[in-house]
Every structure is written in C-alpha cells, then in structure tokens.
Coordinates of C-alpha atoms and ligand atoms in Angstrom, one line a residue:
M1 CA 4.2 15.4 -18.9
T2 CA 3.9 12.0 -20.4
G3 CA 5.0 8.6 -19.2
D4 CA 3.9 5.0 -19.2
D5 CA 0.4 4.0 -18.3
P6 CA 0.4 4.3 -14.6
L7 CA -1.8 1.2 -14.2
E8 CA 1.1 -0.7 -15.7
E9 CA 3.6 0.3 -13.1
S10 CA 4.8 -2.3 -10.8
D11 CA 6.7 -2.8 -7.7
S12 CA 9.8 -4.8 -8.3
G13 CA 8.8 -7.6 -5.9
E14 CA 11.2 -6.8 -3.1
P15 CA 11.4 -8.7 0.1
L16 CA 8.9 -8.3 2.9
P17 CA 9.2 -5.4 5.4
D18 CA 11.4 -6.2 8.3
G19 CA 13.1 -8.7 6.1
G20 CA 10.7 -11.2 7.6
E21 CA 9.7 -14.4 5.9
P22 CA 6.1 -14.4 4.8
S23 CA 4.0 -16.8 6.8
A24 CA 3.3 -19.8 4.7
S25 CA -0.4 -19.7 5.6
E26 CA -0.9 -16.2 4.4
P27 CA 0.3 -15.6 0.9
R28 CA 0.6 -11.8 0.6
F29 CA 2.4 -9.2 -1.3
D30 CA 3.6 -6.9 1.3
G31 CA 6.6 -6.2 -0.8
G32 CA 8.1 -3.0 0.7
T33 CA 11.7 -2.6 1.6
A34 CA 13.5 -0.2 3.9
G35 CA 15.7 2.3 2.3
A36 CA 14.1 2.0 -1.1
D37 CA 13.8 4.9 -3.5
D38 CA 11.5 7.7 -2.6
V39 CA 8.0 7.2 -3.5
A40 CA 6.7 9.8 -5.9
L41 CA 3.0 9.7 -6.6
D42 CA 2.8 11.1 -10.1
P43 CA -0.3 10.4 -12.1
W44 CA 1.5 10.9 -15.4
G45 CA 5.0 9.9 -14.4
S46 CA 6.6 6.5 -14.6
S47 CA 7.9 6.0 -11.1
T48 CA 7.5 2.7 -9.6
V49 CA 6.2 2.1 -6.1
S50 CA 9.0 0.2 -4.4
D51 CA 7.9 0.8 -0.9
Y52 CA 4.3 0.5 0.0
R53 CA 4.9 1.3 3.6
K54 CA 5.9 4.9 2.7
L55 CA 2.5 5.4 1.2
F56 CA 1.0 4.8 4.7
E57 CA 3.6 6.9 6.4
E58 CA 4.0 9.8 4.0
F59 CA 0.7 10.1 2.4
G60 CA -1.7 8.9 5.0
I61 CA -3.1 6.0 3.0
E62 CA -4.5 3.5 5.5
E63 CA -4.0 -0.3 5.5
F64 CA -6.9 -2.1 3.9
D65 CA -6.6 -4.9 6.4
E66 CA -7.9 -2.6 9.1
V67 CA -11.3 -2.3 7.4
L68 CA -11.5 -5.8 5.9
D69 CA -13.7 -7.1 8.8
E70 CA -16.3 -4.6 8.0
V71 CA -16.6 -5.5 4.3
P72 CA -19.4 -7.9 3.4
N73 CA -18.2 -10.8 1.2
P74 CA -14.8 -9.3 0.5
H75 CA -13.4 -9.8 -2.9
Y76 CA -10.4 -12.1 -3.3
L77 CA -8.2 -9.1 -4.2
M78 CA -9.1 -7.7 -0.8
R79 CA -8.6 -11.0 1.0
R80 CA -5.2 -11.5 -0.6
G81 CA -3.8 -8.1 0.1
V82 CA -3.7 -7.1 -3.6
I83 CA -6.0 -4.2 -2.5
F84 CA -3.6 -3.0 0.1
G85 CA -4.7 0.5 1.1
H86 CA -7.6 2.8 1.3
R87 CA -8.7 6.3 2.2
D88 CA -11.9 6.5 4.3
Y89 CA -13.4 3.3 2.9
R90 CA -15.4 2.6 6.1
P91 CA -18.5 4.7 5.1
V92 CA -18.7 2.7 1.8
A93 CA -18.3 -0.7 3.6
R94 CA -21.0 0.3 6.1
A95 CA -23.4 1.4 3.3
L96 CA -22.9 -1.9 1.5
Q97 CA -23.4 -3.8 4.8
N98 CA -26.7 -1.9 5.5
D99 CA -28.0 -1.8 1.9
E100 CA -27.8 2.0 1.9
P101 CA -26.9 4.1 -1.2
A102 CA -23.2 3.8 -2.2
A103 CA -21.4 4.3 -5.5
V104 CA -18.2 3.1 -7.2
L105 CA -16.5 4.9 -10.0
S106 CA -13.2 4.5 -11.9
G107 CA -11.9 5.8 -15.2
F108 CA -9.7 4.5 -18.0
M109 CA -7.5 6.4 -20.3
P110 CA -7.8 4.7 -23.6
T111 CA -4.2 4.8 -24.7
G112 CA -3.7 1.2 -25.6
D113 CA -5.1 -2.3 -25.1
P114 CA -6.8 -3.2 -21.9
H115 CA -4.5 -5.6 -20.0
I116 CA -4.5 -7.7 -16.9
G117 CA -3.7 -4.7 -14.7
H118 CA -6.9 -3.0 -15.9
K119 CA -8.8 -6.2 -15.1
L120 CA -8.2 -5.6 -11.4
V121 CA -10.0 -2.3 -11.6
F122 CA -12.8 -3.8 -13.8
D123 CA -13.2 -6.5 -11.2
E124 CA -13.3 -4.0 -8.4
I125 CA -16.1 -2.0 -10.1
I126 CA -18.1 -5.1 -10.9
W127 CA -17.8 -6.5 -7.3
H128 CA -19.1 -3.2 -5.9
Q129 CA -21.9 -3.2 -8.4
R130 CA -22.9 -6.7 -7.3
Q131 CA -22.8 -5.6 -3.6
G132 CA -25.4 -3.1 -4.5
A133 CA -23.4 0.1 -5.3
D134 CA -24.3 2.3 -8.2
A135 CA -21.4 1.6 -10.6
Y136 CA -19.8 4.1 -12.9
A137 CA -17.0 3.5 -15.5
L138 CA -15.8 6.3 -17.6
I139 CA -13.5 6.7 -20.6
A140 CA -11.0 9.4 -19.9
D141 CA -10.8 10.6 -23.5
L142 CA -10.1 14.2 -22.7
E143 CA -7.1 13.2 -20.5
A144 CA -5.9 10.7 -23.2
N145 CA -6.1 13.5 -25.8
S146 CA -4.6 16.3 -23.7
A147 CA -2.0 14.4 -21.5
R148 CA -1.0 11.7 -23.9
G149 CA -1.7 13.3 -27.3
M150 CA -3.9 10.4 -28.5
S151 CA -6.0 11.1 -31.6
W152 CA -9.7 10.8 -31.4
E153 CA -9.7 7.9 -33.8
E154 CA -7.2 6.0 -31.7
I155 CA -9.2 6.9 -28.6
D156 CA -12.4 5.5 -30.1
G157 CA -10.8 2.2 -30.9
H158 CA -9.3 1.7 -27.5
A159 CA -12.4 2.9 -25.7
R160 CA -14.4 0.2 -27.4
D161 CA -11.9 -2.4 -26.3
Y162 CA -12.0 -1.3 -22.7
L163 CA -15.7 -1.3 -22.6
L164 CA -16.1 -4.7 -24.2
S165 CA -13.7 -6.2 -21.6
L166 CA -15.6 -4.5 -18.8
L167 CA -18.9 -5.9 -20.0
A168 CA -17.4 -9.3 -20.7
L169 CA -16.2 -9.5 -17.1
G170 CA -19.7 -8.8 -15.8
F171 CA -20.4 -5.1 -15.6
D172 CA -24.2 -4.6 -15.9
P173 CA -24.7 -1.6 -18.2
D174 CA -28.5 -1.4 -17.5
E175 CA -27.9 -1.0 -13.8
G176 CA -24.6 1.0 -14.1
T177 CA -23.5 4.1 -15.9
L178 CA -20.9 4.4 -18.7
Y179 CA -19.8 7.7 -20.1
R180 CA -16.9 9.4 -21.9
Q181 CA -15.6 12.6 -20.5
S182 CA -15.9 14.6 -23.7
T183 CA -19.6 14.2 -24.3
N184 CA -20.9 14.5 -20.8
R185 CA -22.3 18.0 -20.4
Q186 CA -23.3 17.7 -16.8
L187 CA -19.8 16.5 -16.0
Q188 CA -18.3 19.5 -17.7
D189 CA -20.6 21.9 -15.8
L190 CA -19.5 20.3 -12.6
A191 CA -15.8 20.5 -13.7
F192 CA -16.3 24.3 -14.4
D193 CA -17.8 24.8 -10.9
L194 CA -14.9 22.9 -9.2
G195 CA -12.4 24.8 -11.3
A196 CA -13.6 28.0 -9.6
D197 CA -12.2 26.6 -6.4
A198 CA -8.8 25.4 -7.6
N199 CA -6.0 27.5 -8.9
F200 CA -2.7 27.2 -10.7
S201 CA -0.4 27.4 -7.7
E202 CA -2.2 24.4 -6.3
F203 CA -1.8 22.4 -9.5
Q204 CA 1.8 23.4 -9.5
A205 CA 2.3 22.1 -6.0
I206 CA 0.3 18.8 -6.5
Y207 CA 1.3 17.9 -10.0
G208 CA 4.4 19.8 -10.8
F209 CA 2.7 21.8 -13.5
D210 CA 4.6 24.7 -14.8
G211 CA 4.3 27.5 -17.3
E212 CA 4.7 25.0 -20.2
T213 CA 1.8 22.9 -19.2
D214 CA -1.1 22.8 -21.6
V215 CA -4.3 24.5 -20.5
S216 CA -6.2 21.4 -21.8
H217 CA -4.2 19.2 -19.5
M218 CA -5.3 21.4 -16.6
Q219 CA -8.8 21.1 -17.8
S220 CA -8.5 17.3 -17.8
V221 CA -7.6 17.5 -14.1
V222 CA -10.8 19.4 -13.2
T223 CA -12.6 17.0 -15.3
Q224 CA -11.2 14.1 -13.3
M225 CA -12.3 15.9 -10.1
A226 CA -15.8 16.1 -11.6
D227 CA -15.6 12.4 -12.5
I228 CA -14.8 11.5 -8.9
L229 CA -17.8 13.5 -7.6
Y230 CA -20.1 12.7 -10.4
P231 CA -21.9 9.8 -8.6
Q232 CA -23.0 12.3 -6.0
L233 CA -24.7 14.8 -8.3
E234 CA -28.2 13.5 -7.7
E235 CA -27.7 12.8 -4.0
P236 CA -24.6 12.8 -1.7
K237 CA -23.5 9.2 -1.0
P238 CA -20.4 7.3 0.1
T239 CA -18.4 6.7 -3.1
V240 CA -15.3 4.6 -3.6
I241 CA -12.7 5.2 -6.4
P242 CA -10.7 2.1 -7.0
V243 CA -7.3 3.1 -8.5
G244 CA -3.6 2.5 -8.4
P245 CA -1.7 4.5 -5.8
D246 CA -0.3 6.8 -8.5
Q247 CA -3.8 8.4 -8.7
D248 CA -3.8 9.3 -5.0
P249 CA -2.9 13.0 -5.6
H250 CA -6.2 13.2 -7.6
V251 CA -8.1 11.6 -4.8
R252 CA -6.7 13.9 -2.2
L253 CA -7.5 17.0 -4.3
A254 CA -11.0 15.7 -5.0
R255 CA -11.6 15.2 -1.2
D256 CA -10.3 18.7 -0.6
L257 CA -12.5 20.2 -3.3
A258 CA -15.6 18.3 -2.1
E259 CA -15.0 19.9 1.3
R260 CA -14.5 23.4 -0.2
M261 CA -17.8 23.2 -2.0
R262 CA -19.7 22.7 1.2
F263 CA -22.0 25.4 2.5
F264 CA -21.1 24.8 6.2
K265 CA -18.1 23.6 8.1
V266 CA -19.1 21.7 11.1
S267 CA -16.6 21.6 13.9
R268 CA -16.2 21.4 17.7
A269 CA -15.5 24.5 19.7
Y270 CA -15.0 25.3 23.4
A271 CA -15.7 29.0 23.5
S272 CA -16.6 31.8 21.2
F273 CA -13.3 32.0 19.4
E274 CA -11.9 29.7 16.7
L275 CA -9.3 27.1 17.3
E276 CA -6.9 25.3 14.9
P277 CA -7.1 21.5 15.1
D278 CA -4.0 21.0 17.3
E279 CA -5.1 23.9 19.5
R280 CA -8.5 22.4 19.8
A281 CA -7.0 19.0 20.8
L282 CA -5.1 20.8 23.6
V283 CA -8.1 22.6 24.9
A284 CA -10.1 19.4 24.7
E285 CA -7.5 17.6 26.8
F286 CA -7.5 20.2 29.5
Y287 CA -11.3 20.5 29.5
E288 CA -11.4 16.7 30.3
R289 CA -8.6 16.9 32.8
L290 CA -9.7 19.9 34.9
D291 CA -12.5 19.7 37.4
P292 CA -14.9 22.7 37.5
A293 CA -15.4 22.1 41.2
D294 CA -11.8 23.3 41.7
F295 CA -12.7 26.8 40.6
D296 CA -14.8 29.7 41.8
D297 CA -18.5 29.2 41.4
D298 CA -17.8 25.8 40.0
R299 CA -17.1 27.1 36.5
L300 CA -14.2 26.3 34.3
R301 CA -13.3 29.5 32.4
C302 CA -10.8 30.4 29.7
V303 CA -8.3 31.9 32.1
H304 CA -8.3 28.8 34.2
V305 CA -7.2 26.7 31.2
A306 CA -4.6 29.3 30.3
E307 CA -3.2 29.2 33.9
S308 CA -3.1 25.5 33.9
L309 CA -1.4 25.4 30.6
E310 CA 1.2 27.8 31.7
E311 CA 2.0 25.6 34.7
T312 CA 2.5 22.6 32.6
P313 CA 6.0 22.0 31.1
L314 CA 6.0 22.3 27.3
S315 CA 7.5 18.9 27.0
E316 CA 4.3 17.4 28.4
L317 CA 2.2 19.1 25.8
A318 CA 1.6 17.7 22.4
V319 CA 2.2 21.1 20.7
D320 CA 5.1 23.3 19.9
A321 CA 5.9 26.7 21.6
S322 CA 4.2 28.8 19.0
T323 CA 1.0 26.9 19.0
L324 CA 1.0 27.1 22.8
D325 CA 1.5 30.8 22.4
T326 CA -1.5 31.3 20.1
V327 CA -3.8 29.2 22.4
L328 CA -2.7 31.2 25.4
T329 CA -3.4 34.4 23.7
K330 CA -6.9 33.3 22.6
L331 CA -7.7 32.0 26.1
N332 CA -6.5 35.0 27.9
E333 CA -8.3 37.4 25.6
A334 CA -11.5 35.5 26.3
G335 CA -10.7 35.8 30.0
M336 CA -13.7 34.9 32.2
E337 CA -15.7 33.4 29.4
P338 CA -16.8 29.9 30.5
I339 CA -15.4 26.9 28.6
R340 CA -18.4 25.0 27.1
P341 CA -18.1 22.4 24.4
R342 CA -20.4 23.1 21.5
T343 CA -20.9 22.2 17.8
R344 CA -20.1 25.0 15.5
F345 CA -21.7 25.5 12.1
F346 CA -19.4 27.8 10.2
D347 CA -20.9 29.5 7.2
R348 CA -18.5 28.9 4.4
R349 CA -20.6 29.7 1.3
A350 CA -24.2 29.2 2.3
T351 CA -26.9 31.4 0.8
D352 CA -28.7 33.7 3.3
E353 CA -31.8 31.4 3.0
A354 CA -29.7 28.3 3.8
F355 CA -28.2 30.1 6.8
E356 CA -31.6 31.1 8.1
A357 CA -33.0 27.7 7.5
L358 CA -30.2 26.1 9.5
I359 CA -30.8 28.4 12.4
D360 CA -34.4 27.3 12.4
A361 CA -33.5 23.7 12.2
I362 CA -31.2 23.6 15.1
D363 CA -32.9 22.3 18.3
G364 CA -32.1 23.3 21.8
E365 CA -29.8 26.0 23.0
K366 CA -28.0 27.9 20.2
R367 CA -26.1 31.1 19.7
V368 CA -26.1 32.9 16.3
Y369 CA -23.1 35.0 15.2
E370 CA -22.5 36.7 12.0
N371 CA -20.7 33.8 10.3
H372 CA -21.4 30.9 12.5
I373 CA -23.9 29.3 14.8
D374 CA -23.0 27.5 18.0
A375 CA -25.3 24.6 19.1
F376 CA -25.0 23.2 22.6
E377 CA -27.4 20.3 22.5
I378 CA -26.7 18.5 19.3
D379 CA -24.8 15.3 18.6
P380 CA -21.8 15.9 16.2
D381 CA -23.0 13.2 13.8
D382 CA -26.5 14.6 13.7
A383 CA -25.0 18.0 13.2
A384 CA -23.1 16.9 10.0
E385 CA -26.3 15.3 8.6
L386 CA -28.3 18.4 9.4
A387 CA -25.9 20.7 7.7
R388 CA -25.8 18.4 4.6
E389 CA -29.6 18.3 4.4
I390 CA -30.0 22.0 4.6
E391 CA -27.3 22.4 1.9
V392 CA -28.9 20.0 -0.5
D393 CA -32.4 21.5 0.1
H394 CA -31.0 24.9 -0.8
G395 CA -29.3 24.0 -4.0
G396 CA -25.9 22.9 -2.7
Y397 CA -24.1 19.6 -3.6
G398 CA -23.6 18.4 -0.1
F399 CA -20.7 16.2 -1.2
R400 CA -19.3 13.5 1.0
P401 CA -15.5 13.3 0.7
P402 CA -14.9 10.5 -1.8
S403 CA -13.2 7.3 -0.6
S404 CA -10.6 5.3 -2.4
I405 CA -9.0 1.8 -2.5
Y406 CA -5.6 1.1 -3.9
H407 CA -4.3 -2.1 -5.5
R408 CA -0.7 -3.1 -6.0
F409 CA 0.8 -2.8 -9.4
M410 CA 1.6 -6.1 -11.1
T411 CA 5.2 -7.1 -11.7
G412 CA 6.2 -7.4 -15.3
L413 CA 6.5 -10.9 -16.7
T414 CA 10.1 -10.2 -17.6
G415 CA 10.8 -8.9 -14.1
G416 CA 10.9 -5.1 -13.5
K417 CA 7.8 -3.2 -14.3
M418 CA 4.9 -4.1 -16.5
S419 CA 5.0 -1.7 -19.4
S420 CA 2.9 -1.3 -22.5
S421 CA 6.0 -0.5 -24.5
V422 CA 7.4 -4.0 -23.7
P423 CA 4.8 -6.5 -25.0
A424 CA 6.5 -9.5 -23.3
S425 CA 6.2 -7.8 -19.9
H426 CA 2.4 -7.8 -19.9
I427 CA -0.6 -9.7 -21.1
S428 CA -3.2 -7.8 -23.0
L429 CA -6.8 -9.0 -22.7
L430 CA -6.7 -9.0 -26.5
D431 CA -3.6 -11.2 -26.8
D432 CA -4.0 -14.3 -28.8
P433 CA -4.5 -17.1 -26.2
G434 CA -1.5 -18.9 -27.7
D435 CA 0.7 -15.8 -27.2
G436 CA -0.6 -15.5 -23.7
Y437 CA 0.5 -19.1 -23.1
D438 CA 4.0 -18.3 -24.5
K439 CA 4.4 -15.2 -22.5
V440 CA 3.8 -17.0 -19.3
K441 CA 6.1 -19.8 -20.3
A442 CA 8.8 -17.3 -20.9
A443 CA 8.3 -15.3 -17.7
T444 CA 10.9 -14.9 -15.1
T445 CA 10.3 -16.6 -11.8
G446 CA 11.3 -16.6 -8.2
G447 CA 12.8 -20.0 -8.7
R448 CA 16.3 -21.1 -7.7
E449 CA 19.3 -22.0 -10.0
T450 CA 18.7 -25.7 -9.9
A451 CA 15.9 -28.1 -9.1
E452 CA 17.9 -29.4 -6.1
E453 CA 18.3 -26.0 -4.6
Q454 CA 14.6 -25.3 -5.2
R455 CA 13.7 -28.6 -3.4
E456 CA 16.0 -27.7 -0.6
K457 CA 15.3 -24.0 -0.1
G458 CA 11.9 -23.6 -1.7
G459 CA 11.0 -21.0 -4.3
R460 CA 10.5 -17.3 -3.7
A461 CA 6.8 -17.0 -4.4
D462 CA 6.8 -13.4 -3.1
E463 CA 9.2 -12.3 -5.8
C464 CA 7.7 -14.3 -8.6
P465 CA 5.6 -12.7 -11.3
V466 CA 4.1 -16.2 -12.1
Y467 CA 2.8 -16.5 -8.5
E468 CA 1.3 -13.0 -8.9
L469 CA -0.6 -14.2 -11.9
Y470 CA -2.1 -17.0 -9.8
A471 CA -3.0 -14.7 -6.9
Y472 CA -4.2 -11.7 -8.9
L473 CA -6.1 -13.6 -11.6
L474 CA -5.7 -17.3 -12.4
A475 CA -6.8 -18.7 -9.0
G476 CA -10.0 -16.6 -9.3
D477 CA -12.0 -16.9 -6.1
D478 CA -10.3 -20.1 -5.0
D479 CA -8.2 -19.1 -2.0
E480 CA -7.3 -22.8 -1.4
F481 CA -5.7 -23.1 -4.8
A482 CA -3.7 -19.8 -4.4
K483 CA -2.5 -21.0 -1.0
R484 CA -1.6 -24.4 -2.3
V485 CA 0.5 -22.9 -5.1
Y486 CA 2.2 -20.7 -2.5
D487 CA 2.8 -23.3 0.1
E488 CA 4.1 -25.8 -2.5
C489 CA 6.4 -23.2 -4.0
V490 CA 8.0 -22.0 -0.7
G491 CA 8.0 -25.6 0.6
G492 CA 10.1 -26.8 -2.4
E493 CA 7.5 -29.2 -3.7
R494 CA 6.7 -27.1 -6.7
L495 CA 9.2 -26.6 -9.5
C496 CA 9.0 -23.7 -11.9
G497 CA 8.6 -25.6 -15.1
D498 CA 5.4 -27.4 -14.1
C499 CA 4.2 -24.3 -12.3
K500 CA 4.6 -22.2 -15.4
E501 CA 3.0 -24.8 -17.6
Q502 CA -0.1 -24.9 -15.3
A503 CA -0.2 -21.1 -15.2
A504 CA 0.3 -20.8 -19.0
Q505 CA -2.6 -23.2 -19.6
L506 CA -4.9 -21.3 -17.2
M507 CA -3.9 -18.1 -19.0
R508 CA -4.7 -19.5 -22.4
E509 CA -8.1 -20.7 -21.1
F510 CA -8.8 -17.4 -19.5
L511 CA -8.0 -15.4 -22.6
A512 CA -10.0 -17.7 -24.9
E513 CA -13.0 -17.5 -22.6
H514 CA -12.7 -13.7 -22.1
Q515 CA -12.4 -13.1 -25.8
E516 CA -15.4 -15.3 -26.5
K517 CA -17.4 -13.3 -23.9
R518 CA -16.3 -10.0 -25.5
E519 CA -17.9 -11.2 -28.7
E520 CA -21.1 -12.1 -26.9
V521 CA -21.4 -8.7 -25.3
A522 CA -20.8 -6.7 -28.5
D523 CA -24.6 -6.1 -28.9
L524 CA -24.9 -5.1 -25.3
L525 CA -22.3 -2.4 -25.9
E526 CA -24.1 -1.1 -29.0
E527 CA -27.3 -0.8 -26.9
A528 CA -25.5 0.8 -24.0
D529 CA -25.9 4.5 -23.3
I530 CA -22.5 5.7 -24.3
E531 CA -21.2 7.3 -27.5
L532 CA -18.7 5.0 -29.2
E533 CA -17.7 7.5 -31.8
S534 CA -16.4 10.9 -31.0
P535 CA -17.6 13.7 -33.2
R536 CA -14.2 15.4 -32.7
R537 CA -11.4 15.4 -35.3
G538 CA -7.7 15.4 -35.2
Ligands
LIG601 N1 -6.4 9.5 -14.6 C1 -6.8 8.2 -14.7 C2 -5.7 7.3 -15.4 O1 -4.7 7.8 -15.7 C3 -8.1 8.0 -15.5 C4 -9.3 8.7 -14.8 C5 -10.0 9.8 -15.2 C6 -9.9 8.3 -13.6 N2 -11.0 10.1 -14.4 C7 -11.0 9.2 -13.4 C8 -9.6 7.3 -12.6 C9 -11.8 9.1 -12.2 C10 -10.4 7.3 -11.5 C11 -11.5 8.2 -11.3 O2 -5.9 6.2 -15.6
SF4_602 FE1 7.2 -19.0 -9.1 FE2 5.9 -21.3 -9.4 FE3 8.6 -21.1 -9.5 FE4 7.3 -20.8 -7.3 S1 7.4 -22.6 -8.4 S2 9.0 -19.5 -8.0 S3 5.5 -19.7 -7.9 S4 7.1 -20.2 -11.0

C-alpha cells in the first residue's frame, strides 16, 4: 500500500456545486461537481477528492461554515473555506472561547520536503496554540518506515526539515510538544492498549488490508490511534486533529476506539430493557406524543406504547418493519411496566470499585442492576461528566472523542494534482526563491484564450491554481487583498500575466523570508525536546 503523499492530493478545481457562479463577494473553493468519480478516502492511496459534497453525504463530515460563528478569531483558512469540514469541532471551539483546556495535534510523515500543502497544517496547529490550546506535532517515522519504506537516515533528514519549517512559522516548542513516534514510550504503551480493542477484520474493512499487509504497517495504524489520543493522556480534553480528508478513516477509528476504552456508556432509556438508537427514537417520540391521562391510573405503560404503535401505519413511522417488530416485542414483554425516561450508565469495562463508586455518586432516585445503573433525576450532560470523573479517578482514560477539521487539497501548479513526484506541480518550502518564482510564472491559470476574451468574460478564479496560491498563502491574513484579486479576476480587470507576476514575486519573498527564519530557529530546534537522530539502522 503505497501512493503519493496524501497531503499533496488535490481536487481538480471543478465548477461549483449546482453549476452556480460563485458570488463575487465571497471567494470560496466549493469545488464539487455532480456525477464526479466516487470519493475513496484512503490514507495511503492516491485518489483525488473531486467532490467535497460527497464527504458530507457519505462520510458524515460536517460543513465547517456551520461552526464558524462559534470560533474565536477564526483563521483565514477558516474564513475562506479552505478548511471546509469538521467532525465534532464544537467542543474545541467552546473550550477556546471559554479559556478551558483544549489540544491540537497533527502528524507528518517525513517522506520528502515539507511543501506549501504542509504549511496549511503547520498554520492550523500554530493558530490553535495561539488561541490557548496545548499543541502537539509529531513525526510519523514509524509510518514512513513501514508504509513507505523510508530508511531511518532519510527519515531523520526530512524530519528536521519539517520541524524547522514548523518552528519558523511560529510554533512555540516551549509551550507545545514535539515527538517522534519511534522513541515515545508512553505513546507505544497507549498504542498497545488500543490495539487490544481493534482487530484485523476491522482493519481490513477500513483500510483494505489483506493477508499481504505488513504487521508493522498495522502497528503504525495503532500508533496513529495513540497519537490522536495522546494529548488526553494526562487529562481528557477536547482535541482537534487538523488533517486532509484522506485521513478521515483514521479519525473515525480513533473516535470509535476512544469510546470503546470508556468504563461506562451513558445513554437514555425508557424502561428496564435496552433499545437500539432508532428504536429509542421511536419510543421517545411516542412518549412525547401520548398523554398519561388517557390511560388507567394516569400511567403510560409499555403495552400502551405498543398498542399505539400497532395502530399507526408503518409509513408514518421513521423505522422499517423489522425494527418495529423488535420494539413491539420488547414493549410487549415488559407489559405493564411504566414508561419512565431515565439516564442509563451501562458498565462496559469498569472495575468493581469504579462501579461501586458510581452508584454512590449518583444523587436522587436510582436503580442498580447487574450491568447498569438507571438514574432518574440526573441531567444527561452531568451524567456524562460524572461517568468520566469516576473513570479517571479509578485509573481509566476517560477519553473524549477526538474532533477533526479538514482542509482542501491544493491544486497542482501544472493543473491536475499536486504531487511530490512532479516538482513543477508543487512548491517546496525549501525551493530556491528564484525557482519558486519561476514555478509560479509557469503555472496554468483559469484565464481565457485571449486578453480580449478575458476582459469580456472575466477569468475563472475558482479553477485557477494561481488564485489558490493567493487565497491559501500569499494573501496571508488580508481578506481584502484576496477578495480584490478574486473580484478583479472574475470581473475581467485582471489579466493573467500581471497576476502571475505579482504572485511570483510574493512567492519569492515568502520563500526567502521563510528560509531565513528556518536558519534563525535552528538553535531552538536543537534545544527542543525531540530526538533528531534515530538510533535505528537500515
Ligand atoms: N498518517 C498521517 C499522514 O499520512 C501522519 C500521522 C501520523 C498523523 N499520526 C498522526 C496525522 C496523527 C494526524 C494525527 O500524513
Ligand atoms: Fe488566475 Fe490571476 Fe488569471 Fe485570474 S487573473 S485566472 S486569478 S492567474
């Protein structure tokens, strides 16, 4: 399983969804297109993401715009829609807002030079650090070795380059944490623990692993799971993982494992028996709908809900026939048991002491069963907090499910995707500033055949890799500037020659400045708490 560096993948700059014209006031990159190729999210593959909408529909990634209002001082990558999606980012946004503990972590496979695609992730980590989050950046050297066959010597060289760029862009190594996977013992212990809750069939389903897959490659997956949960080792806290969407399978698995490691599962129940989520929603609906006063002794009982369900046509219920069947069976078996909403603490893997401690800690009316406790007077949010507290006090991790944010891949300068195997398609942070200038000058654009046509119809900024450079990097925090470039382009006032000249000069300046800063932070890196040379051979 090898492929191009996933961070270098790009969408191919297709038109906006609905075929609509972008509004000139809002330069965005909502480049999805109906009927495009299937999206495959493969961390080691080379598929491009040609339709971002499918990521929302098929994988349940949510639109970043929906949380943007809750983010304090949003980064320009957030404001411009480059960060387009998220999973469960709200708890992180809230923690930043309220100065509560939060963390950010991302990892880099040292397989080549750091480039402008990695800069997005560096910036995301640094921004979160400046908003008060504990920041972690790691070198995924085990993954580079096992999944990409990089030698330790190559890895050391690239790792240093990544770290220098990260520090040059503003990461504070005194406040933040840097590590490499291979020398972090605590990380490996956590990976081992998590591995006990994952199995091969699952890896097969998620990653397409088969009988030929190296065991070390599998180990690098549990290591990444441990990376993602590492910031919570001392204390559970909202944590965001900024990555490209190709890493989403890892995020989903980590969220799942975080949940599996929990001592208790806290859920809502309506009677003594367990309900599946869609069954529960159905019972909840009927609980709301039915009035106890309509029944004997003013009590709503399981049989009443069952009768009422049987009288309702299936087409009016949000479940299929077999789900309805199982709910009816459960309700009828419980018969005259009253329906009473409650919070259920299900014992998943708690120690006996933790279970006892939880019983003691629950206030108000409660019922204790062999594997669960039902509490009748506790607010569901408080219940989750209580369960976590008891778990942490009794030696559990108490992990919160990690959150993620996703950025768009940059389009290659030569059109198509940005790929490390095509030097002209991308700009390395180590490129000679003059070469950077030349690459921008040689880039494809969204311009028209002739200057007249461009003046008449305007350029296609949304399909232009040069415009992307402005929006993702060259305009920096200056939204006005990015907007001006966009408006002038689509309005036909801007012609590609001058536009590229300006971008090329800005790129040259950026690279020169960045490389100067890299030299300035060299000492900082020597002092930082990370091993720069691997003791490993081969
Ligand atoms: N798998 C990531 C990549 O291919 C690198 C990585 C390792 C990572 N551990 C991580 C990314 C934890 C985010 C979080 O680039
Ligand atoms: Fe791209 Fe600039 Fe040409 Fe517009 S004017 S298409 S942004 S190069």
